[in-house]
Amino acid sequence: MQLNERARARLYALTALACVLWLGQSLYEANKDGSLTSWATWVFAACLLVVIGWTGYNAWVGLVKSADEESPVEEKGDEERSDEKKSDEESPDEEKGDAPDVEVSAGDSAQDSAQENA
Protein backbone atom coordinates (compact mmCIF):
# COMPACT_ATOMS: atom_id res chain seq x y z
CA MET A 1 0.00 0.00 0.00
CA GLN A 2 1.39 3.37 -1.02
CA LEU A 3 0.70 6.45 1.08
CA ASN A 4 0.64 9.92 -0.36
CA GLU A 5 2.88 12.61 1.13
CA ARG A 6 0.17 14.12 3.33
CA ALA A 7 -0.85 10.78 4.88
CA ARG A 8 2.77 9.88 5.56
CA ALA A 9 3.31 13.27 7.24
CA ARG A 10 0.26 12.70 9.43
CA LEU A 11 1.57 9.31 10.52
CA TYR A 12 4.92 10.86 11.41
CA ALA A 13 3.13 13.57 13.41
CA LEU A 14 1.03 11.02 15.28
CA THR A 15 4.13 8.96 16.04
CA ALA A 16 5.95 12.03 17.36
CA LEU A 17 2.96 12.94 19.53
CA ALA A 18 2.69 9.40 20.91
CA CYS A 19 6.40 9.38 21.74
CA VAL A 20 6.14 12.75 23.50
CA LEU A 21 3.31 11.38 25.62
CA TRP A 22 5.26 8.17 26.27
CA LEU A 23 8.34 10.16 27.34
CA GLY A 24 6.28 12.34 29.65
CA GLN A 25 4.54 9.37 31.24
CA SER A 26 7.81 7.49 31.55
CA LEU A 27 9.60 10.39 33.28
CA TYR A 28 6.63 10.98 35.57
CA GLU A 29 6.59 7.33 36.64
CA ALA A 30 10.38 7.28 37.06
CA ASN A 31 10.18 10.34 39.28
CA LYS A 32 7.36 8.78 41.26
CA ASP A 33 9.21 5.51 41.97
CA GLY A 34 12.63 7.12 42.48
CA SER A 35 14.41 5.76 39.39
CA LEU A 36 14.68 9.14 37.66
CA THR A 37 18.42 9.28 38.33
CA SER A 38 19.02 5.80 36.90
CA TRP A 39 21.19 5.60 33.75
CA ALA A 40 18.65 3.29 32.08
CA THR A 41 15.96 5.95 32.43
CA TRP A 42 18.17 8.54 30.77
CA VAL A 43 19.19 6.20 27.95
CA PHE A 44 15.54 5.42 27.32
CA ALA A 45 14.66 9.14 27.41
CA ALA A 46 17.50 9.93 24.98
CA CYS A 47 16.27 7.26 22.58
CA LEU A 48 12.76 8.65 22.73
CA LEU A 49 14.08 12.17 22.12
CA VAL A 50 15.86 10.94 18.97
CA VAL A 51 12.66 9.29 17.74
CA ILE A 52 10.63 12.41 18.55
CA GLY A 53 13.12 14.59 16.69
CA TRP A 54 13.23 12.34 13.63
CA THR A 55 9.49 11.84 13.33
CA GLY A 56 8.76 15.48 14.09
CA TYR A 57 11.18 16.63 11.40
CA ASN A 58 9.72 14.24 8.82
CA ALA A 59 6.19 15.32 9.73
CA TRP A 60 7.11 18.97 9.27
CA VAL A 61 8.87 18.39 5.95
CA GLY A 62 5.99 16.24 4.67
CA LEU A 63 3.33 18.75 5.64
CA VAL A 64 5.24 21.63 4.06
CA LYS A 65 5.86 19.59 0.91
CA SER A 66 2.20 18.53 0.59
CA ALA A 67 1.09 22.13 1.17
CA ASP A 68 3.41 23.30 -1.62
CA GLU A 69 2.05 20.67 -4.01
CA GLU A 70 -1.51 21.84 -3.47
CA SER A 71 -1.87 24.79 -5.79
CA PRO A 72 -4.60 27.39 -5.45
CA VAL A 73 -7.78 26.73 -7.36
CA GLU A 74 -7.36 27.74 -10.99
CA GLU A 75 -10.03 29.41 -13.02
CA LYS A 76 -12.16 27.07 -15.06
CA GLY A 77 -10.91 28.57 -18.32
CA ASP A 78 -7.31 27.82 -17.35
CA GLU A 79 -8.18 24.20 -16.55
CA GLU A 80 -9.92 23.75 -19.89
CA ARG A 81 -6.93 25.19 -21.73
CA SER A 82 -4.54 22.88 -19.90
CA ASP A 83 -6.80 19.91 -20.72
CA GLU A 84 -6.73 20.88 -24.39
CA LYS A 85 -2.93 21.10 -24.29
CA LYS A 86 -2.76 17.64 -22.75
CA SER A 87 -5.02 16.15 -25.42
CA ASP A 88 -2.95 17.85 -28.12
CA GLU A 89 0.23 16.36 -26.67
CA GLU A 90 -1.24 12.90 -26.25
CA SER A 91 -2.46 12.51 -29.85
CA PRO A 92 -0.35 14.53 -32.26
CA ASP A 93 -1.07 12.21 -35.21
CA GLU A 94 -4.86 12.48 -35.09
CA GLU A 95 -6.62 15.05 -37.22
CA LYS A 96 -8.40 17.65 -35.17
CA GLY A 97 -10.81 18.91 -37.80
CA ASP A 98 -8.53 21.74 -38.90
CA ALA A 99 -8.25 22.78 -42.53
CA PRO A 100 -6.36 20.20 -44.58
CA ASP A 101 -2.73 20.83 -45.33
CA VAL A 102 -2.22 22.05 -48.84
CA GLU A 103 0.90 21.25 -50.77
CA VAL A 104 2.04 24.04 -53.00
CA SER A 105 4.51 23.40 -55.77
CA ALA A 106 6.95 26.01 -56.96
CA GLY A 107 4.70 27.15 -59.85
CA ASP A 108 1.36 27.28 -58.00
CA SER A 109 0.17 30.06 -55.74
CA ALA A 110 -1.33 29.29 -52.33
CA GLN A 111 -4.73 30.72 -53.34
CA ASP A 112 -5.06 28.57 -56.47
CA SER A 113 -4.38 25.35 -54.62
CA ALA A 114 -6.66 26.32 -51.75
CA GLN A 115 -9.51 27.02 -54.22
CA GLU A 116 -8.97 23.63 -55.86
CA ASN A 117 -9.31 21.84 -52.52
CA ALA A 118 -12.47 23.74 -51.53
PDB file of C-alpha atoms in Angstrom:
ATOM      1  CA  MET A   1       0.000   0.000   0.000  1.00  0.00           C
ATOM      2  CA  GLN A   2       1.395   3.370  -1.022  1.00  0.00           C
ATOM      3  CA  LEU A   3       0.700   6.446   1.079  1.00  0.00           C
ATOM      4  CA  ASN A   4       0.644   9.919  -0.357  1.00  0.00           C
ATOM      5  CA  GLU A   5       2.876  12.609   1.134  1.00  0.00           C
ATOM      6  CA  ARG A   6       0.170  14.120   3.328  1.00  0.00           C
ATOM      7  CA  ALA A   7      -0.849  10.777   4.880  1.00  0.00           C
ATOM      8  CA  ARG A   8       2.767   9.882   5.559  1.00  0.00           C
ATOM      9  CA  ALA A   9       3.307  13.268   7.242  1.00  0.00           C
ATOM     10  CA  ARG A  10       0.257  12.704   9.434  1.00  0.00           C
ATOM     11  CA  LEU A  11       1.565   9.314  10.524  1.00  0.00           C
ATOM     12  CA  TYR A  12       4.923  10.863  11.410  1.00  0.00           C
ATOM     13  CA  ALA A  13       3.129  13.572  13.407  1.00  0.00           C
ATOM     14  CA  LEU A  14       1.027  11.024  15.283  1.00  0.00           C
ATOM     15  CA  THR A  15       4.130   8.965  16.038  1.00  0.00           C
ATOM     16  CA  ALA A  16       5.953  12.027  17.361  1.00  0.00           C
ATOM     17  CA  LEU A  17       2.956  12.938  19.535  1.00  0.00           C
ATOM     18  CA  ALA A  18       2.688   9.401  20.906  1.00  0.00           C
ATOM     19  CA  CYS A  19       6.404   9.378  21.739  1.00  0.00           C
ATOM     20  CA  VAL A  20       6.144  12.746  23.504  1.00  0.00           C
ATOM     21  CA  LEU A  21       3.311  11.379  25.616  1.00  0.00           C
ATOM     22  CA  TRP A  22       5.255   8.173  26.269  1.00  0.00           C
ATOM     23  CA  LEU A  23       8.340  10.155  27.336  1.00  0.00           C
ATOM     24  CA  GLY A  24       6.280  12.343  29.654  1.00  0.00           C
ATOM     25  CA  GLN A  25       4.536   9.368  31.239  1.00  0.00           C
ATOM     26  CA  SER A  26       7.814   7.495  31.554  1.00  0.00           C
ATOM     27  CA  LEU A  27       9.602  10.390  33.277  1.00  0.00           C
ATOM     28  CA  TYR A  28       6.629  10.984  35.566  1.00  0.00           C
ATOM     29  CA  GLU A  29       6.590   7.328  36.641  1.00  0.00           C
ATOM     30  CA  ALA A  30      10.384   7.278  37.056  1.00  0.00           C
ATOM     31  CA  ASN A  31      10.183  10.340  39.283  1.00  0.00           C
ATOM     32  CA  LYS A  32       7.363   8.781  41.258  1.00  0.00           C
ATOM     33  CA  ASP A  33       9.211   5.506  41.972  1.00  0.00           C
ATOM     34  CA  GLY A  34      12.630   7.124  42.480  1.00  0.00           C
ATOM     35  CA  SER A  35      14.408   5.759  39.389  1.00  0.00           C
ATOM     36  CA  LEU A  36      14.684   9.143  37.660  1.00  0.00           C
ATOM     37  CA  THR A  37      18.415   9.283  38.331  1.00  0.00           C
ATOM     38  CA  SER A  38      19.023   5.795  36.895  1.00  0.00           C
ATOM     39  CA  TRP A  39      21.186   5.599  33.750  1.00  0.00           C
ATOM     40  CA  ALA A  40      18.654   3.286  32.078  1.00  0.00           C
ATOM     41  CA  THR A  41      15.961   5.951  32.428  1.00  0.00           C
ATOM     42  CA  TRP A  42      18.168   8.544  30.765  1.00  0.00           C
ATOM     43  CA  VAL A  43      19.190   6.201  27.950  1.00  0.00           C
ATOM     44  CA  PHE A  44      15.536   5.418  27.322  1.00  0.00           C
ATOM     45  CA  ALA A  45      14.661   9.140  27.410  1.00  0.00           C
ATOM     46  CA  ALA A  46      17.498   9.929  24.984  1.00  0.00           C
ATOM     47  CA  CYS A  47      16.269   7.262  22.576  1.00  0.00           C
ATOM     48  CA  LEU A  48      12.760   8.651  22.734  1.00  0.00           C
ATOM     49  CA  LEU A  49      14.080  12.168  22.116  1.00  0.00           C
ATOM     50  CA  VAL A  50      15.858  10.937  18.973  1.00  0.00           C
ATOM     51  CA  VAL A  51      12.657   9.291  17.736  1.00  0.00           C
ATOM     52  CA  ILE A  52      10.630  12.413  18.551  1.00  0.00           C
ATOM     53  CA  GLY A  53      13.120  14.594  16.689  1.00  0.00           C
ATOM     54  CA  TRP A  54      13.228  12.336  13.630  1.00  0.00           C
ATOM     55  CA  THR A  55       9.486  11.836  13.328  1.00  0.00           C
ATOM     56  CA  GLY A  56       8.765  15.479  14.092  1.00  0.00           C
ATOM     57  CA  TYR A  57      11.180  16.627  11.404  1.00  0.00           C
ATOM     58  CA  ASN A  58       9.717  14.244   8.817  1.00  0.00           C
ATOM     59  CA  ALA A  59       6.185  15.315   9.734  1.00  0.00           C
ATOM     60  CA  TRP A  60       7.111  18.970   9.273  1.00  0.00           C
ATOM     61  CA  VAL A  61       8.868  18.394   5.951  1.00  0.00           C
ATOM     62  CA  GLY A  62       5.995  16.240   4.668  1.00  0.00           C
ATOM     63  CA  LEU A  63       3.328  18.755   5.636  1.00  0.00           C
ATOM     64  CA  VAL A  64       5.242  21.634   4.057  1.00  0.00           C
ATOM     65  CA  LYS A  65       5.856  19.591   0.910  1.00  0.00           C
ATOM     66  CA  SER A  66       2.204  18.533   0.594  1.00  0.00           C
ATOM     67  CA  ALA A  67       1.089  22.134   1.169  1.00  0.00           C
ATOM     68  CA  ASP A  68       3.410  23.295  -1.619  1.00  0.00           C
ATOM     69  CA  GLU A  69       2.050  20.670  -4.009  1.00  0.00           C
ATOM     70  CA  GLU A  70      -1.512  21.845  -3.465  1.00  0.00           C
ATOM     71  CA  SER A  71      -1.866  24.792  -5.786  1.00  0.00           C
ATOM     72  CA  PRO A  72      -4.600  27.393  -5.447  1.00  0.00           C
ATOM     73  CA  VAL A  73      -7.783  26.734  -7.363  1.00  0.00           C
ATOM     74  CA  GLU A  74      -7.359  27.742 -10.992  1.00  0.00           C
ATOM     75  CA  GLU A  75     -10.030  29.413 -13.018  1.00  0.00           C
ATOM     76  CA  LYS A  76     -12.158  27.066 -15.063  1.00  0.00           C
ATOM     77  CA  GLY A  77     -10.906  28.567 -18.317  1.00  0.00           C
ATOM     78  CA  ASP A  78      -7.313  27.816 -17.352  1.00  0.00           C
ATOM     79  CA  GLU A  79      -8.176  24.197 -16.552  1.00  0.00           C
ATOM     80  CA  GLU A  80      -9.923  23.751 -19.891  1.00  0.00           C
ATOM     81  CA  ARG A  81      -6.933  25.195 -21.729  1.00  0.00           C
ATOM     82  CA  SER A  82      -4.537  22.883 -19.897  1.00  0.00           C
ATOM     83  CA  ASP A  83      -6.804  19.907 -20.724  1.00  0.00           C
ATOM     84  CA  GLU A  84      -6.727  20.883 -24.394  1.00  0.00           C
ATOM     85  CA  LYS A  85      -2.934  21.099 -24.288  1.00  0.00           C
ATOM     86  CA  LYS A  86      -2.755  17.636 -22.752  1.00  0.00           C
ATOM     87  CA  SER A  87      -5.020  16.152 -25.418  1.00  0.00           C
ATOM     88  CA  ASP A  88      -2.945  17.847 -28.124  1.00  0.00           C
ATOM     89  CA  GLU A  89       0.234  16.361 -26.668  1.00  0.00           C
ATOM     90  CA  GLU A  90      -1.239  12.898 -26.251  1.00  0.00           C
ATOM     91  CA  SER A  91      -2.461  12.506 -29.847  1.00  0.00           C
ATOM     92  CA  PRO A  92      -0.349  14.533 -32.263  1.00  0.00           C
ATOM     93  CA  ASP A  93      -1.075  12.209 -35.215  1.00  0.00           C
ATOM     94  CA  GLU A  94      -4.862  12.484 -35.093  1.00  0.00           C
ATOM     95  CA  GLU A  95      -6.623  15.047 -37.225  1.00  0.00           C
ATOM     96  CA  LYS A  96      -8.396  17.645 -35.167  1.00  0.00           C
ATOM     97  CA  GLY A  97     -10.815  18.914 -37.800  1.00  0.00           C
ATOM     98  CA  ASP A  98      -8.526  21.743 -38.903  1.00  0.00           C
ATOM     99  CA  ALA A  99      -8.252  22.782 -42.530  1.00  0.00           C
ATOM    100  CA  PRO A 100      -6.363  20.198 -44.576  1.00  0.00           C
ATOM    101  CA  ASP A 101      -2.733  20.830 -45.330  1.00  0.00           C
ATOM    102  CA  VAL A 102      -2.224  22.051 -48.844  1.00  0.00           C
ATOM    103  CA  GLU A 103       0.900  21.250 -50.770  1.00  0.00           C
ATOM    104  CA  VAL A 104       2.042  24.042 -52.996  1.00  0.00           C
ATOM    105  CA  SER A 105       4.508  23.397 -55.766  1.00  0.00           C
ATOM    106  CA  ALA A 106       6.950  26.014 -56.956  1.00  0.00           C
ATOM    107  CA  GLY A 107       4.704  27.146 -59.845  1.00  0.00           C
ATOM    108  CA  ASP A 108       1.361  27.282 -57.999  1.00  0.00           C
ATOM    109  CA  SER A 109       0.167  30.059 -55.744  1.00  0.00           C
ATOM    110  CA  ALA A 110      -1.335  29.292 -52.334  1.00  0.00           C
ATOM    111  CA  GLN A 111      -4.731  30.725 -53.340  1.00  0.00           C
ATOM    112  CA  ASP A 112      -5.060  28.574 -56.468  1.00  0.00           C
ATOM    113  CA  SER A 113      -4.380  25.350 -54.620  1.00  0.00           C
ATOM    114  CA  ALA A 114      -6.658  26.324 -51.747  1.00  0.00           C
ATOM    115  CA  GLN A 115      -9.509  27.017 -54.217  1.00  0.00           C
ATOM    116  CA  GLU A 116      -8.972  23.634 -55.862  1.00  0.00           C
ATOM    117  CA  ASN A 117      -9.310  21.839 -52.523  1.00  0.00           C
ATOM    118  CA  ALA A 118     -12.470  23.740 -51.533  1.00  0.00           C
TER     119      ALA A 118
END
